[in-house]
Amino acid sequence: MPKKILIVEDNSQNMKVELMALRPYGYTLLQATDGEEALEIAVNNKPDLIIMDIQLPEISGLEVTRRLRQMPTFSHTPIIALTAYAMRGDRERVIEAGCDAYLSKPISTRELPRVVAEMLSERRQDNT
Ligand code: MN
């Protein structure tokens, strides 16, 4: 079974870049463009990893992450935060909200798949 990745991103151009970066690796890629949709798709599909844009309309990526972490199913699911600009204190805020890793935009099409693969293999080790 290919690993399922949920990409949460409200900017269609960034979504395209993220899909393009991950498509060659054979993952099943799910997409959400806001927080409510992200929660719904996560609950229904139980992704193995989530890429979370922090700047979202309505509910922020930080709040979506906090809500996911309250659910037993998602207590250990790797969540990679993406932020539009590196702000002082961003890293602390995203880690505190429950994200495991942090990348700042612009999205690096080389770094994103590398971090995704790393997080998925760490998870596999945890489960043995
Ligand atoms: Mn955004």
mmCIF file with all atom_site columns, C-alpha atoms and ligand atoms in Angstrom:
data_model
loop_
_atom_site.group_PDB
_atom_site.id
_atom_site.type_symbol
_atom_site.label_atom_id
_atom_site.label_alt_id
_atom_site.label_comp_id
_atom_site.label_asym_id
_atom_site.label_entity_id
_atom_site.label_seq_id
_atom_site.pdbx_PDB_ins_code
_atom_site.Cartn_x
_atom_site.Cartn_y
_atom_site.Cartn_z
_atom_site.occupancy
_atom_site.B_iso_or_equiv
_atom_site.pdbx_formal_charge
_atom_site.auth_seq_id
_atom_site.auth_comp_id
_atom_site.auth_asym_id
_atom_site.auth_atom_id
_atom_site.pdbx_PDB_model_num
ATOM   1   C  CA . MET A 1 1   ? 0.000   0.000  0.000  1.00 0.00 ? 1   MET A CA 1
ATOM   2   C  CA . PRO A 1 2   ? 1.429   3.391  -0.941 1.00 0.00 ? 2   PRO A CA 1
ATOM   3   C  CA . LYS A 1 3   ? 1.689   5.871  1.937  1.00 0.00 ? 3   LYS A CA 1
ATOM   4   C  CA . LYS A 1 4   ? -1.120  8.402  2.091  1.00 0.00 ? 4   LYS A CA 1
ATOM   5   C  CA . ILE A 1 5   ? -0.165  12.048 2.404  1.00 0.00 ? 5   ILE A CA 1
ATOM   6   C  CA . LEU A 1 6   ? -2.638  14.852 3.065  1.00 0.00 ? 6   LEU A CA 1
ATOM   7   C  CA . ILE A 1 7   ? -1.533  18.236 1.711  1.00 0.00 ? 7   ILE A CA 1
ATOM   8   C  CA . VAL A 1 8   ? -3.294  21.193 3.332  1.00 0.00 ? 8   VAL A CA 1
ATOM   9   C  CA . GLU A 1 9   ? -2.701  24.322 1.256  1.00 0.00 ? 9   GLU A CA 1
ATOM   10  C  CA . ASP A 1 10  ? -4.998  27.207 0.298  1.00 0.00 ? 10  ASP A CA 1
ATOM   11  C  CA . ASN A 1 11  ? -2.765  28.657 -2.427 1.00 0.00 ? 11  ASN A CA 1
ATOM   12  C  CA . SER A 1 12  ? -3.298  26.805 -5.710 1.00 0.00 ? 12  SER A CA 1
ATOM   13  C  CA . GLN A 1 13  ? 0.168   27.609 -7.046 1.00 0.00 ? 13  GLN A CA 1
ATOM   14  C  CA . ASN A 1 14  ? 1.825   26.237 -3.894 1.00 0.00 ? 14  ASN A CA 1
ATOM   15  C  CA . MET A 1 15  ? -0.440  23.189 -4.056 1.00 0.00 ? 15  MET A CA 1
ATOM   16  C  CA . LYS A 1 16  ? 0.777   22.533 -7.609 1.00 0.00 ? 16  LYS A CA 1
ATOM   17  C  CA . VAL A 1 17  ? 4.405   22.772 -6.503 1.00 0.00 ? 17  VAL A CA 1
ATOM   18  C  CA . GLU A 1 18  ? 3.846   20.401 -3.572 1.00 0.00 ? 18  GLU A CA 1
ATOM   19  C  CA . LEU A 1 19  ? 2.009   17.862 -5.744 1.00 0.00 ? 19  LEU A CA 1
ATOM   20  C  CA . MET A 1 20  ? 4.721   18.067 -8.393 1.00 0.00 ? 20  MET A CA 1
ATOM   21  C  CA . ALA A 1 21  ? 7.464   17.581 -5.790 1.00 0.00 ? 21  ALA A CA 1
ATOM   22  C  CA . LEU A 1 22  ? 5.838   14.469 -4.292 1.00 0.00 ? 22  LEU A CA 1
ATOM   23  C  CA . ARG A 1 23  ? 4.220   12.829 -7.327 1.00 0.00 ? 23  ARG A CA 1
ATOM   24  C  CA . PRO A 1 24  ? 7.357   10.937 -8.490 1.00 0.00 ? 24  PRO A CA 1
ATOM   25  C  CA . TYR A 1 25  ? 7.494   8.952  -5.221 1.00 0.00 ? 25  TYR A CA 1
ATOM   26  C  CA . GLY A 1 26  ? 4.246   7.045  -5.672 1.00 0.00 ? 26  GLY A CA 1
ATOM   27  C  CA . TYR A 1 27  ? 2.449   8.338  -2.592 1.00 0.00 ? 27  TYR A CA 1
ATOM   28  C  CA . THR A 1 28  ? -1.319  8.656  -2.568 1.00 0.00 ? 28  THR A CA 1
ATOM   29  C  CA . LEU A 1 29  ? -1.787  12.429 -2.404 1.00 0.00 ? 29  LEU A CA 1
ATOM   30  C  CA . LEU A 1 30  ? -4.909  13.929 -0.814 1.00 0.00 ? 30  LEU A CA 1
ATOM   31  C  CA . GLN A 1 31  ? -5.646  17.648 -0.939 1.00 0.00 ? 31  GLN A CA 1
ATOM   32  C  CA . ALA A 1 32  ? -7.446  20.098 1.341  1.00 0.00 ? 32  ALA A CA 1
ATOM   33  C  CA . THR A 1 33  ? -7.683  23.856 0.900  1.00 0.00 ? 33  THR A CA 1
ATOM   34  C  CA . ASP A 1 34  ? -8.919  24.889 4.353  1.00 0.00 ? 34  ASP A CA 1
ATOM   35  C  CA . GLY A 1 35  ? -8.933  23.695 7.945  1.00 0.00 ? 35  GLY A CA 1
ATOM   36  C  CA . GLU A 1 36  ? -12.425 22.201 8.037  1.00 0.00 ? 36  GLU A CA 1
ATOM   37  C  CA . GLU A 1 37  ? -11.782 20.252 4.870  1.00 0.00 ? 37  GLU A CA 1
ATOM   38  C  CA . ALA A 1 38  ? -8.415  19.098 6.245  1.00 0.00 ? 38  ALA A CA 1
ATOM   39  C  CA . LEU A 1 39  ? -10.050 17.715 9.410  1.00 0.00 ? 39  LEU A CA 1
ATOM   40  C  CA . GLU A 1 40  ? -12.777 15.982 7.409  1.00 0.00 ? 40  GLU A CA 1
ATOM   41  C  CA . ILE A 1 41  ? -10.386 14.375 4.922  1.00 0.00 ? 41  ILE A CA 1
ATOM   42  C  CA . ALA A 1 42  ? -7.997  13.371 7.712  1.00 0.00 ? 42  ALA A CA 1
ATOM   43  C  CA . VAL A 1 43  ? -10.745 11.668 9.733  1.00 0.00 ? 43  VAL A CA 1
ATOM   44  C  CA . ASN A 1 44  ? -12.130 9.858  6.670  1.00 0.00 ? 44  ASN A CA 1
ATOM   45  C  CA . ASN A 1 45  ? -8.810  8.769  5.144  1.00 0.00 ? 45  ASN A CA 1
ATOM   46  C  CA . LYS A 1 46  ? -6.333  8.476  8.046  1.00 0.00 ? 46  LYS A CA 1
ATOM   47  C  CA . PRO A 1 47  ? -3.259  9.758  6.173  1.00 0.00 ? 47  PRO A CA 1
ATOM   48  C  CA . ASP A 1 48  ? 0.219   8.511  7.160  1.00 0.00 ? 48  ASP A CA 1
ATOM   49  C  CA . LEU A 1 49  ? 1.611   12.049 7.059  1.00 0.00 ? 49  LEU A CA 1
ATOM   50  C  CA . ILE A 1 50  ? 0.231   15.580 6.809  1.00 0.00 ? 50  ILE A CA 1
ATOM   51  C  CA . ILE A 1 51  ? 1.792   18.646 5.196  1.00 0.00 ? 51  ILE A CA 1
ATOM   52  C  CA . MET A 1 52  ? 0.210   21.657 6.879  1.00 0.00 ? 52  MET A CA 1
ATOM   53  C  CA . ASP A 1 53  ? 0.218   25.202 5.565  1.00 0.00 ? 53  ASP A CA 1
ATOM   54  C  CA . ILE A 1 54  ? 0.055   27.417 8.656  1.00 0.00 ? 54  ILE A CA 1
ATOM   55  C  CA . GLN A 1 55  ? -1.569  30.450 7.001  1.00 0.00 ? 55  GLN A CA 1
ATOM   56  C  CA . LEU A 1 56  ? -5.065  29.246 6.128  1.00 0.00 ? 56  LEU A CA 1
ATOM   57  C  CA . PRO A 1 57  ? -8.409  31.076 5.970  1.00 0.00 ? 57  PRO A CA 1
ATOM   58  C  CA . GLU A 1 58  ? -10.800 30.601 8.937  1.00 0.00 ? 58  GLU A CA 1
ATOM   59  C  CA . ILE A 1 59  ? -8.931  28.038 11.059 1.00 0.00 ? 59  ILE A CA 1
ATOM   60  C  CA . SER A 1 60  ? -5.117  28.349 11.050 1.00 0.00 ? 60  SER A CA 1
ATOM   61  C  CA . GLY A 1 61  ? -2.860  25.379 10.418 1.00 0.00 ? 61  GLY A CA 1
ATOM   62  C  CA . LEU A 1 62  ? -1.738  25.608 14.040 1.00 0.00 ? 62  LEU A CA 1
ATOM   63  C  CA . GLU A 1 63  ? -5.318  25.192 15.260 1.00 0.00 ? 63  GLU A CA 1
ATOM   64  C  CA . VAL A 1 64  ? -5.961  22.322 12.827 1.00 0.00 ? 64  VAL A CA 1
ATOM   65  C  CA . THR A 1 65  ? -2.812  20.631 14.169 1.00 0.00 ? 65  THR A CA 1
ATOM   66  C  CA . ARG A 1 66  ? -3.949  21.087 17.792 1.00 0.00 ? 66  ARG A CA 1
ATOM   67  C  CA . ARG A 1 67  ? -7.339  19.569 16.983 1.00 0.00 ? 67  ARG A CA 1
ATOM   68  C  CA . LEU A 1 68  ? -5.747  16.604 15.180 1.00 0.00 ? 68  LEU A CA 1
ATOM   69  C  CA . ARG A 1 69  ? -3.419  15.966 18.117 1.00 0.00 ? 69  ARG A CA 1
ATOM   70  C  CA . GLN A 1 70  ? -6.417  15.684 20.444 1.00 0.00 ? 70  GLN A CA 1
ATOM   71  C  CA . MET A 1 71  ? -7.656  12.695 18.430 1.00 0.00 ? 71  MET A CA 1
ATOM   72  C  CA . PRO A 1 72  ? -5.989  9.366  19.350 1.00 0.00 ? 72  PRO A CA 1
ATOM   73  C  CA . THR A 1 73  ? -5.727  8.428  15.632 1.00 0.00 ? 73  THR A CA 1
ATOM   74  C  CA . PHE A 1 74  ? -3.514  11.432 14.972 1.00 0.00 ? 74  PHE A CA 1
ATOM   75  C  CA . SER A 1 75  ? -1.528  11.614 18.188 1.00 0.00 ? 75  SER A CA 1
ATOM   76  C  CA . HIS A 1 76  ? 1.624   10.399 16.396 1.00 0.00 ? 76  HIS A CA 1
ATOM   77  C  CA . THR A 1 77  ? 0.967   11.145 12.706 1.00 0.00 ? 77  THR A CA 1
ATOM   78  C  CA . PRO A 1 78  ? 3.914   13.141 11.338 1.00 0.00 ? 78  PRO A CA 1
ATOM   79  C  CA . ILE A 1 79  ? 2.872   16.732 10.572 1.00 0.00 ? 79  ILE A CA 1
ATOM   80  C  CA . ILE A 1 80  ? 5.189   18.989 8.566  1.00 0.00 ? 80  ILE A CA 1
ATOM   81  C  CA . ALA A 1 81  ? 4.381   22.690 8.902  1.00 0.00 ? 81  ALA A CA 1
ATOM   82  C  CA . LEU A 1 82  ? 4.892   25.107 6.018  1.00 0.00 ? 82  LEU A CA 1
ATOM   83  C  CA . THR A 1 83  ? 4.993   28.824 6.733  1.00 0.00 ? 83  THR A CA 1
ATOM   84  C  CA . ALA A 1 84  ? 4.971   31.692 4.262  1.00 0.00 ? 84  ALA A CA 1
ATOM   85  C  CA . TYR A 1 85  ? 7.869   33.508 5.850  1.00 0.00 ? 85  TYR A CA 1
ATOM   86  C  CA . ALA A 1 86  ? 10.343  32.650 8.564  1.00 0.00 ? 86  ALA A CA 1
ATOM   87  C  CA . MET A 1 87  ? 9.224   34.680 11.536 1.00 0.00 ? 87  MET A CA 1
ATOM   88  C  CA . ARG A 1 88  ? 11.069  34.866 14.804 1.00 0.00 ? 88  ARG A CA 1
ATOM   89  C  CA . GLY A 1 89  ? 9.374   32.371 17.104 1.00 0.00 ? 89  GLY A CA 1
ATOM   90  C  CA . ASP A 1 90  ? 7.670   30.452 14.283 1.00 0.00 ? 90  ASP A CA 1
ATOM   91  C  CA . ARG A 1 91  ? 9.540   27.260 14.985 1.00 0.00 ? 91  ARG A CA 1
ATOM   92  C  CA . GLU A 1 92  ? 8.572   27.327 18.674 1.00 0.00 ? 92  GLU A CA 1
ATOM   93  C  CA . ARG A 1 93  ? 4.925   28.025 17.827 1.00 0.00 ? 93  ARG A CA 1
ATOM   94  C  CA . VAL A 1 94  ? 4.621   25.181 15.334 1.00 0.00 ? 94  VAL A CA 1
ATOM   95  C  CA . ILE A 1 95  ? 6.401   22.662 17.564 1.00 0.00 ? 95  ILE A CA 1
ATOM   96  C  CA . GLU A 1 96  ? 4.250   23.717 20.513 1.00 0.00 ? 96  GLU A CA 1
ATOM   97  C  CA . ALA A 1 97  ? 1.093   23.194 18.410 1.00 0.00 ? 97  ALA A CA 1
ATOM   98  C  CA . GLY A 1 98  ? 2.247   19.622 17.739 1.00 0.00 ? 98  GLY A CA 1
ATOM   99  C  CA . CYS A 1 99  ? 4.038   19.752 14.378 1.00 0.00 ? 99  CYS A CA 1
ATOM   100 C  CA . ASP A 1 100 ? 7.100   17.516 13.992 1.00 0.00 ? 100 ASP A CA 1
ATOM   101 C  CA . ALA A 1 101 ? 8.999   19.474 11.376 1.00 0.00 ? 101 ALA A CA 1
ATOM   102 C  CA . TYR A 1 102 ? 9.007   22.932 9.896  1.00 0.00 ? 102 TYR A CA 1
ATOM   103 C  CA . LEU A 1 103 ? 9.786   24.255 6.415  1.00 0.00 ? 103 LEU A CA 1
ATOM   104 C  CA . SER A 1 104 ? 9.547   27.870 5.306  1.00 0.00 ? 104 SER A CA 1
ATOM   105 C  CA . LYS A 1 105 ? 8.299   28.928 1.888  1.00 0.00 ? 105 LYS A CA 1
ATOM   106 C  CA . PRO A 1 106 ? 9.204   29.208 -0.927 1.00 0.00 ? 106 PRO A CA 1
ATOM   107 C  CA . ILE A 1 107 ? 8.807   25.425 -1.053 1.00 0.00 ? 107 ILE A CA 1
ATOM   108 C  CA . SER A 1 108 ? 11.953  23.565 -1.990 1.00 0.00 ? 108 SER A CA 1
ATOM   109 C  CA . THR A 1 109 ? 11.013  20.752 -4.360 1.00 0.00 ? 109 THR A CA 1
ATOM   110 C  CA . ARG A 1 110 ? 14.102  18.861 -3.203 1.00 0.00 ? 110 ARG A CA 1
ATOM   111 C  CA . GLU A 1 111 ? 13.777  19.442 0.524  1.00 0.00 ? 111 GLU A CA 1
ATOM   112 C  CA . LEU A 1 112 ? 10.067  18.639 0.816  1.00 0.00 ? 112 LEU A CA 1
ATOM   113 C  CA . PRO A 1 113 ? 10.310  15.012 -0.448 1.00 0.00 ? 113 PRO A CA 1
ATOM   114 C  CA . ARG A 1 114 ? 13.455  14.492 1.625  1.00 0.00 ? 114 ARG A CA 1
ATOM   115 C  CA . VAL A 1 115 ? 11.748  15.573 4.866  1.00 0.00 ? 115 VAL A CA 1
ATOM   116 C  CA . VAL A 1 116 ? 8.618   13.568 3.979  1.00 0.00 ? 116 VAL A CA 1
ATOM   117 C  CA . ALA A 1 117 ? 10.669  10.379 3.413  1.00 0.00 ? 117 ALA A CA 1
ATOM   118 C  CA . GLU A 1 118 ? 12.603  10.974 6.630  1.00 0.00 ? 118 GLU A CA 1
ATOM   119 C  CA . MET A 1 119 ? 9.425   11.422 8.702  1.00 0.00 ? 119 MET A CA 1
ATOM   120 C  CA . LEU A 1 120 ? 7.770   8.347  7.196  1.00 0.00 ? 120 LEU A CA 1
ATOM   121 C  CA . SER A 1 121 ? 10.791  6.145  7.930  1.00 0.00 ? 121 SER A CA 1
ATOM   122 C  CA . GLU A 1 122 ? 11.072  7.447  11.512 1.00 0.00 ? 122 GLU A CA 1
ATOM   123 C  CA . ARG A 1 123 ? 7.470   6.511  12.005 1.00 0.00 ? 123 ARG A CA 1
ATOM   124 C  CA . ARG A 1 124 ? 8.105   3.008  10.702 1.00 0.00 ? 124 ARG A CA 1
ATOM   125 C  CA . GLN A 1 125 ? 10.911  2.543  13.232 1.00 0.00 ? 125 GLN A CA 1
ATOM   126 C  CA . ASP A 1 126 ? 8.623   3.700  16.057 1.00 0.00 ? 126 ASP A CA 1
ATOM   127 C  CA . ASN A 1 127 ? 6.101   1.011  15.192 1.00 0.00 ? 127 ASN A CA 1
ATOM   128 C  CA . THR A 1 128 ? 8.478   -1.962 15.280 1.00 0.00 ? 128 THR A CA 1
HETATM 129 MN MN . MN  B 2 .   ? -1.696  29.724 2.958  1.00 0.00 ? 1   MN  B MN 1
#
